[in-house]
mmCIF file of C-alpha atoms in Angstrom:
data_model
loop_
_atom_site.group_PDB
_atom_site.id
_atom_site.type_symbol
_atom_site.label_atom_id
_atom_site.label_comp_id
_atom_site.label_asym_id
_atom_site.label_seq_id
_atom_site.Cartn_x
_atom_site.Cartn_y
_atom_site.Cartn_z
ATOM 1 C CA MET A 1 75.008 92.191 114.638
ATOM 2 C CA THR A 2 75.308 92.587 118.403
ATOM 3 C CA VAL A 3 74.170 95.985 119.679
ATOM 4 C CA ASP A 4 73.533 97.515 123.081
ATOM 5 C CA VAL A 5 70.671 99.746 121.919
ATOM 6 C CA VAL A 6 67.046 98.703 122.332
ATOM 7 C CA PRO A 7 64.126 99.772 120.113
ATOM 8 C CA ASN A 8 61.428 102.108 121.340
ATOM 9 C CA THR A 9 58.370 99.858 121.676
ATOM 10 C CA LYS A 10 55.975 102.655 122.616
ATOM 11 C CA PRO A 11 53.377 103.639 119.986
ATOM 12 C CA TYR A 12 54.175 106.769 117.931
ATOM 13 C CA TYR A 13 52.100 108.630 115.532
ATOM 14 C CA GLN A 14 55.213 112.192 107.256
ATOM 15 C CA SER A 15 54.947 109.421 104.854
ATOM 16 C CA SER A 16 56.940 107.945 101.967
ATOM 17 C CA MET A 17 56.259 105.006 99.677
ATOM 18 C CA CYS A 18 58.374 102.185 98.281
ATOM 19 C CA PRO A 19 57.364 99.963 95.338
ATOM 20 C CA GLY A 20 57.006 96.467 96.662
ATOM 21 C CA SER A 21 58.142 95.708 100.188
ATOM 22 C CA GLU A 22 61.735 96.201 101.246
ATOM 23 C CA HIS A 23 60.903 94.371 104.450
ATOM 24 C CA TYR A 24 60.340 90.614 104.378
ATOM 25 C CA SER A 25 57.637 88.672 106.192
ATOM 26 C CA TYR A 26 57.355 85.045 105.147
ATOM 27 C CA GLY A 27 53.826 84.157 104.131
ATOM 28 C CA GLU A 28 52.833 87.826 103.837
ATOM 29 C CA PHE A 29 55.260 89.697 101.527
ATOM 30 C CA ASP A 30 57.881 87.288 100.280
ATOM 31 C CA GLU A 31 59.149 85.298 97.266
ATOM 32 C CA ASN A 32 55.748 83.616 96.846
ATOM 33 C CA GLY A 33 53.868 86.881 96.346
ATOM 34 C CA ASP A 34 52.844 88.299 92.986
ATOM 35 C CA GLY A 35 51.809 91.457 91.177
ATOM 36 C CA PRO A 36 51.270 92.829 87.671
ATOM 37 C CA HIS A 37 55.043 92.697 87.113
ATOM 38 C CA GLY A 38 55.860 89.577 89.110
ATOM 39 C CA ASN A 39 58.522 89.522 91.809
ATOM 40 C CA ILE A 40 62.232 90.240 92.160
ATOM 41 C CA PRO A 41 65.024 87.698 92.769
ATOM 42 C CA ARG A 42 66.328 87.010 96.232
ATOM 43 C CA PRO A 43 70.081 87.635 96.548
ATOM 44 C CA ASP A 44 72.272 84.518 96.442
ATOM 45 C CA TRP A 45 73.545 85.061 99.972
ATOM 46 C CA ALA A 46 69.987 84.867 101.313
ATOM 47 C CA ALA A 47 68.941 81.673 99.468
ATOM 48 C CA ARG A 48 68.987 79.457 102.532
ATOM 49 C CA ASP A 49 66.716 76.676 103.724
ATOM 50 C CA LEU A 50 63.663 77.573 105.749
ATOM 51 C CA ALA A 51 63.939 76.117 109.226
ATOM 52 C CA GLU A 52 60.522 74.487 109.158
ATOM 53 C CA SER A 53 60.086 73.225 105.610
ATOM 54 C CA GLY A 54 63.582 73.064 104.177
ATOM 55 C CA GLU A 55 62.259 74.895 101.114
ATOM 56 C CA LYS A 56 64.675 77.078 99.196
ATOM 57 C CA VAL A 57 63.406 80.642 98.967
ATOM 58 C CA GLN A 58 64.215 83.334 96.461
ATOM 59 C CA ASP A 59 63.791 86.942 97.474
ATOM 60 C CA GLY A 60 60.498 88.629 96.757
ATOM 61 C CA PHE A 61 58.674 91.684 97.925
ATOM 62 C CA ARG A 62 55.084 91.197 96.815
ATOM 63 C CA CYS A 63 52.058 90.274 98.870
ATOM 64 C CA HIS A 64 49.973 87.165 98.178
ATOM 65 C CA TYR A 65 46.669 88.790 97.254
ATOM 66 C CA TYR A 66 47.149 89.465 93.539
ATOM 67 C CA ASP A 67 44.793 87.497 91.271
ATOM 68 C CA ALA A 68 44.899 88.360 87.559
ATOM 69 C CA SER A 69 41.378 86.949 87.137
ATOM 70 C CA ASP A 70 39.878 89.265 89.767
ATOM 71 C CA PRO A 71 38.993 92.729 88.371
ATOM 72 C CA LYS A 72 39.749 94.547 91.610
ATOM 73 C CA PHE A 73 43.441 93.791 90.980
ATOM 74 C CA THR A 74 43.418 94.638 87.274
ATOM 75 C CA THR A 75 40.874 97.412 86.668
ATOM 76 C CA PRO A 76 42.860 100.649 86.128
ATOM 77 C CA TYR A 77 42.256 103.539 88.502
ATOM 78 C CA ASP A 78 42.095 107.150 87.336
ATOM 79 C CA TRP A 79 44.812 108.640 89.554
ATOM 80 C CA LYS A 80 44.306 112.328 90.338
ATOM 81 C CA HIS A 81 47.192 112.982 92.741
ATOM 82 C CA CYS A 82 49.597 110.028 93.041
ATOM 83 C CA LYS A 83 52.071 109.490 90.212
ATOM 84 C CA GLY A 84 53.183 106.273 88.545
ATOM 85 C CA MET A 85 51.223 103.938 90.838
ATOM 86 C CA GLU A 86 49.347 100.855 89.742
ATOM 87 C CA VAL A 87 46.414 98.744 90.877
ATOM 88 C CA GLY A 88 47.456 95.234 91.902
ATOM 89 C CA GLU A 89 50.948 96.259 92.959
ATOM 90 C CA THR A 90 52.423 96.065 96.451
ATOM 91 C CA TYR A 91 53.676 99.230 98.147
ATOM 92 C CA GLU A 92 55.311 99.824 101.504
ATOM 93 C CA VAL A 93 54.540 103.094 103.278
ATOM 94 C CA HIS A 94 56.898 104.669 105.827
ATOM 95 C CA TRP A 95 55.761 107.225 108.392
ATOM 96 C CA PRO A 96 58.739 108.896 110.149
ATOM 97 C CA HIS A 97 58.164 110.150 113.676
ATOM 98 C CA SER A 98 60.470 112.300 115.772
ATOM 99 C CA ALA A 99 60.592 114.073 119.100
ATOM 100 C CA ALA A 100 63.165 116.348 117.427
ATOM 101 C CA GLY A 101 60.771 117.399 114.680
ATOM 102 C CA ALA A 102 57.995 119.960 114.298
ATOM 103 C CA CYS A 103 55.232 117.713 115.604
ATOM 104 C CA GLY A 104 51.844 119.368 115.924
ATOM 105 C CA THR A 105 52.769 122.341 113.745
ATOM 106 C CA VAL A 106 52.127 123.245 110.098
ATOM 107 C CA ASN A 107 55.734 122.206 109.397
ATOM 108 C CA GLN A 108 55.308 118.639 110.652
ATOM 109 C CA TYR A 109 55.133 117.053 107.186
ATOM 110 C CA GLN A 110 58.098 117.850 104.930
ATOM 111 C CA THR A 111 60.029 116.524 101.934
ATOM 112 C CA PRO A 112 62.674 115.247 102.254
ATOM 113 C CA PHE A 113 61.521 113.727 105.489
ATOM 114 C CA TYR A 114 64.915 114.375 107.152
ATOM 115 C CA ASP A 115 63.925 118.062 107.231
ATOM 116 C CA GLY A 116 60.860 117.325 109.304
ATOM 117 C CA VAL A 117 62.479 114.693 111.519
ATOM 118 C CA PHE A 118 65.446 116.805 112.614
ATOM 119 C CA CYS A 119 64.204 120.378 112.085
ATOM 120 C CA ASN A 120 64.161 121.243 115.808
ATOM 121 C CA LEU A 121 67.612 119.821 116.488
ATOM 122 C CA ASP A 122 70.764 121.829 115.790
ATOM 123 C CA MET A 123 74.000 120.028 114.888
ATOM 124 C CA ASP A 124 75.713 120.925 118.161
ATOM 125 C CA THR A 125 72.949 119.241 120.124
ATOM 126 C CA PHE A 126 72.735 116.328 117.696
ATOM 127 C CA SER A 127 76.417 115.586 118.180
ATOM 128 C CA THR A 128 75.904 115.157 121.927
ATOM 129 C CA LEU A 129 73.192 112.503 121.645
ATOM 130 C CA ALA A 130 73.975 108.918 122.525
ATOM 131 C CA ALA A 131 72.747 106.094 120.299
ATOM 132 C CA GLN A 132 69.956 105.201 122.715
ATOM 133 C CA ASP A 133 68.784 108.844 122.756
ATOM 134 C CA ILE A 134 68.319 108.728 118.974
ATOM 135 C CA ALA A 135 66.545 105.350 119.065
ATOM 136 C CA ASN A 136 64.165 106.697 121.695
ATOM 137 C CA ALA A 137 63.460 109.965 119.842
ATOM 138 C CA VAL A 138 63.335 108.999 116.140
ATOM 139 C CA GLY A 139 61.407 106.140 114.577
ATOM 140 C CA VAL A 140 59.529 104.924 111.518
ATOM 141 C CA HIS A 141 56.278 103.050 111.094
ATOM 142 C CA GLY A 142 56.237 100.636 108.135
ATOM 143 C CA GLN A 143 53.122 99.026 106.650
ATOM 144 C CA VAL A 144 52.665 97.043 103.427
ATOM 145 C CA PHE A 145 49.646 97.188 101.104
ATOM 146 C CA THR A 146 48.339 95.707 97.880
ATOM 147 C CA ILE A 147 46.337 98.319 95.985
ATOM 148 C CA VAL A 148 42.885 97.293 94.743
ATOM 149 C CA ASN A 149 40.243 99.110 92.727
ATOM 150 C CA ASP A 150 37.492 98.413 95.237
ATOM 151 C CA GLU A 151 35.956 101.076 97.469
ATOM 152 C CA SER A 152 35.099 98.564 100.182
ATOM 153 C CA TYR A 153 38.815 98.776 101.080
ATOM 154 C CA PHE A 154 38.773 102.578 101.417
ATOM 155 C CA TYR A 155 40.533 104.116 104.426
ATOM 156 C CA PRO A 156 40.090 107.889 104.817
ATOM 157 C CA ASP A 157 43.325 108.956 106.525
ATOM 158 C CA MET A 158 46.693 107.390 105.684
ATOM 159 C CA MET A 159 48.536 110.646 106.397
ATOM 160 C CA ARG A 160 49.055 110.504 110.127
ATOM 161 C CA GLY A 161 50.574 107.090 110.715
ATOM 162 C CA MET A 162 50.223 103.344 110.514
ATOM 163 C CA ILE A 163 46.636 102.153 110.250
ATOM 164 C CA ILE A 164 45.600 100.574 113.552
ATOM 165 C CA ASP A 165 42.377 98.608 113.200
ATOM 166 C CA GLU A 166 41.830 95.582 115.416
ATOM 167 C CA GLU A 167 38.769 94.364 113.504
ATOM 168 C CA MET A 168 40.677 94.360 110.197
ATOM 169 C CA GLY A 169 43.864 93.020 111.780
ATOM 170 C CA MET A 170 45.821 96.101 110.753
ATOM 171 C CA GLY A 171 48.756 97.249 112.879
ATOM 172 C CA GLN A 172 48.274 94.378 115.322
ATOM 173 C CA ASP A 173 51.360 92.180 114.762
ATOM 174 C CA ILE A 174 54.375 94.494 115.024
ATOM 175 C CA ALA A 175 58.112 93.830 114.713
ATOM 176 C CA TYR A 176 60.353 96.277 116.593
ATOM 177 C CA TYR A 177 64.072 96.756 115.984
ATOM 178 C CA THR A 178 66.715 99.441 115.542
ATOM 179 C CA GLY A 179 68.120 100.187 112.104
ATOM 180 C CA SER A 180 68.756 103.166 109.862
ATOM 181 C CA THR A 181 66.996 105.340 107.358
ATOM 182 C CA THR A 182 66.449 103.578 104.085
ATOM 183 C CA GLY A 183 65.973 103.831 100.331
ATOM 184 C CA GLU A 184 67.769 102.557 97.260
ATOM 185 C CA THR A 185 70.860 104.701 97.928
ATOM 186 C CA ARG A 186 71.485 102.547 101.021
ATOM 187 C CA SER A 187 72.797 99.005 100.696
ATOM 188 C CA ASN A 188 74.832 96.322 102.424
ATOM 189 C CA GLU A 189 77.928 98.336 101.439
ATOM 190 C CA MET A 190 76.658 101.920 101.755
ATOM 191 C CA CYS A 191 75.325 102.673 105.230
ATOM 192 C CA SER A 192 73.122 105.515 106.418
ATOM 193 C CA MET A 193 74.446 108.185 108.774
ATOM 194 C CA TYR A 194 71.024 108.396 110.424
ATOM 195 C CA THR A 195 71.169 105.512 112.870
ATOM 196 C CA PRO A 196 70.111 103.937 115.139
ATOM 197 C CA ILE A 197 66.433 104.713 114.732
ATOM 198 C CA THR A 198 63.550 102.548 115.862
ATOM 199 C CA TRP A 199 61.492 100.699 113.261
ATOM 200 C CA GLN A 200 57.995 99.469 114.050
ATOM 201 C CA VAL A 201 56.805 97.319 111.128
ATOM 202 C CA ASP A 202 53.450 95.627 110.610
ATOM 203 C CA ARG A 203 54.250 92.003 109.746
ATOM 204 C CA LYS A 204 50.999 91.563 107.808
ATOM 205 C CA CYS A 205 50.060 92.738 104.309
ATOM 206 C CA HIS A 206 46.721 94.479 103.739
ATOM 207 C CA MET A 207 44.535 95.300 100.762
ATOM 208 C CA ILE A 208 43.635 98.963 100.419
ATOM 209 C CA SER A 209 41.771 100.951 97.772
ATOM 210 C CA ALA A 210 43.583 103.025 95.175
ATOM 211 C CA SER A 211 41.410 105.946 96.265
ATOM 212 C CA SER A 212 42.919 105.693 99.766
ATOM 213 C CA PHE A 213 46.398 106.197 98.335
ATOM 214 C CA ASP A 214 45.161 109.007 96.077
ATOM 215 C CA LYS A 215 43.683 110.705 99.153
ATOM 216 C CA LEU A 216 47.075 110.357 100.870
ATOM 217 C CA CYS A 217 48.778 112.053 97.927
ATOM 218 C CA TYR A 218 46.131 114.811 97.983
ATOM 219 C CA ASP A 219 46.785 115.365 101.702
ATOM 220 C CA MET A 220 50.528 115.640 101.018
ATOM 221 C CA LYS A 221 49.862 118.282 98.363
ATOM 222 C CA MET A 222 47.937 120.301 100.968
ATOM 223 C CA GLN A 223 50.929 120.694 103.316
ATOM 224 C CA ARG A 224 52.884 123.949 103.681
ATOM 225 C CA ASP A 225 56.086 122.290 102.464
ATOM 226 C CA ASP A 226 56.397 121.118 98.847
ATOM 227 C CA MET A 227 55.909 117.346 99.109
ATOM 228 C CA SER A 228 55.601 116.744 95.361
ATOM 229 C CA ASP A 229 58.667 114.482 95.385
ATOM 230 C CA ASP A 230 56.801 112.019 97.588
ATOM 231 C CA LEU A 231 53.779 111.618 95.300
ATOM 232 C CA HIS A 232 55.459 108.657 93.589
ATOM 233 C CA ALA A 233 56.967 105.473 94.975
ATOM 234 C CA HIS A 234 60.676 105.577 95.775
ATOM 235 C CA GLY A 235 63.082 102.697 95.246
ATOM 236 C CA SER A 236 63.352 99.991 97.895
ATOM 237 C CA ARG A 237 66.513 99.153 99.777
ATOM 238 C CA GLU A 238 68.007 95.739 99.121
ATOM 239 C CA LEU A 239 67.350 93.078 101.737
ATOM 240 C CA VAL A 240 69.737 93.599 104.654
ATOM 241 C CA LYS A 241 72.254 90.833 105.332
ATOM 242 C CA ASP A 242 71.727 88.898 108.530
ATOM 243 C CA ASP A 243 75.089 89.900 109.989
ATOM 244 C CA LEU A 244 74.176 93.579 109.609
ATOM 245 C CA VAL A 245 70.832 93.241 111.394
ATOM 246 C CA ALA A 246 70.692 94.304 115.042
ATOM 247 C CA ASN A 247 70.065 91.468 117.477
ATOM 248 C CA ASN A 248 67.394 93.389 119.389
ATOM 249 C CA GLN A 249 64.241 92.461 117.505
ATOM 250 C CA ALA A 250 61.030 92.330 119.487
ATOM 251 C CA ARG A 251 57.602 91.214 118.350
ATOM 252 C CA LYS A 252 54.354 92.333 119.837
ATOM 253 C CA ALA A 253 50.804 91.321 119.027
ATOM 254 C CA LEU A 254 48.517 94.132 120.173
ATOM 255 C CA ARG A 255 45.569 93.340 122.355
ATOM 256 C CA ALA A 256 42.478 95.368 122.986
#
């Protein structure tokens, strides 16, 4: 889809979770990934040849780490704060960011996240914003993880934004584009009214300990707003058709 809006490629620093990955990165989270419950089928319209190999691909949203013979992917974790999550599964985390929100205040993190993203913007002002103004002011970080029961993959703070760690290769290969808010109520037929917003998505999948996610859920429970509805994974949006994707994608490998 041809657009005249460009994504905000500046770093920006609220979180929500999706089961599996609703984004697609071949070789990282794709039809060849796996998890305790396998993968999901790729829609017929997207079953096209890969340019390099000619291989037919079926849609999938799992990372490639899962190994049923390795106990770190199969040993249950005693969840204290997160609900309905599972070791070995793939989850995508979204961190909304907004210049129109309550950044730096006790009201920064809210459920639903729309409340926090737009809480400092009245409707009269919102209606005057051009598309590029919204893309510059509102964005989402996306990062994909496979949960393991192994404390060597512990990360202490998933609350404040995408994990950036050069040594671990986390948050280093980023895709930038403009899109909309997401979730299973959005589809290739039902659009979101919140658009265009900038997405900055880590193209790599990463292993992370279950305790890291449980700490994230604990931190959400400590916020002023009731974030209990974000303690479980929400449904993923279906893969977006090519002709609905903005033609402004940029890719950036971070350097020290």
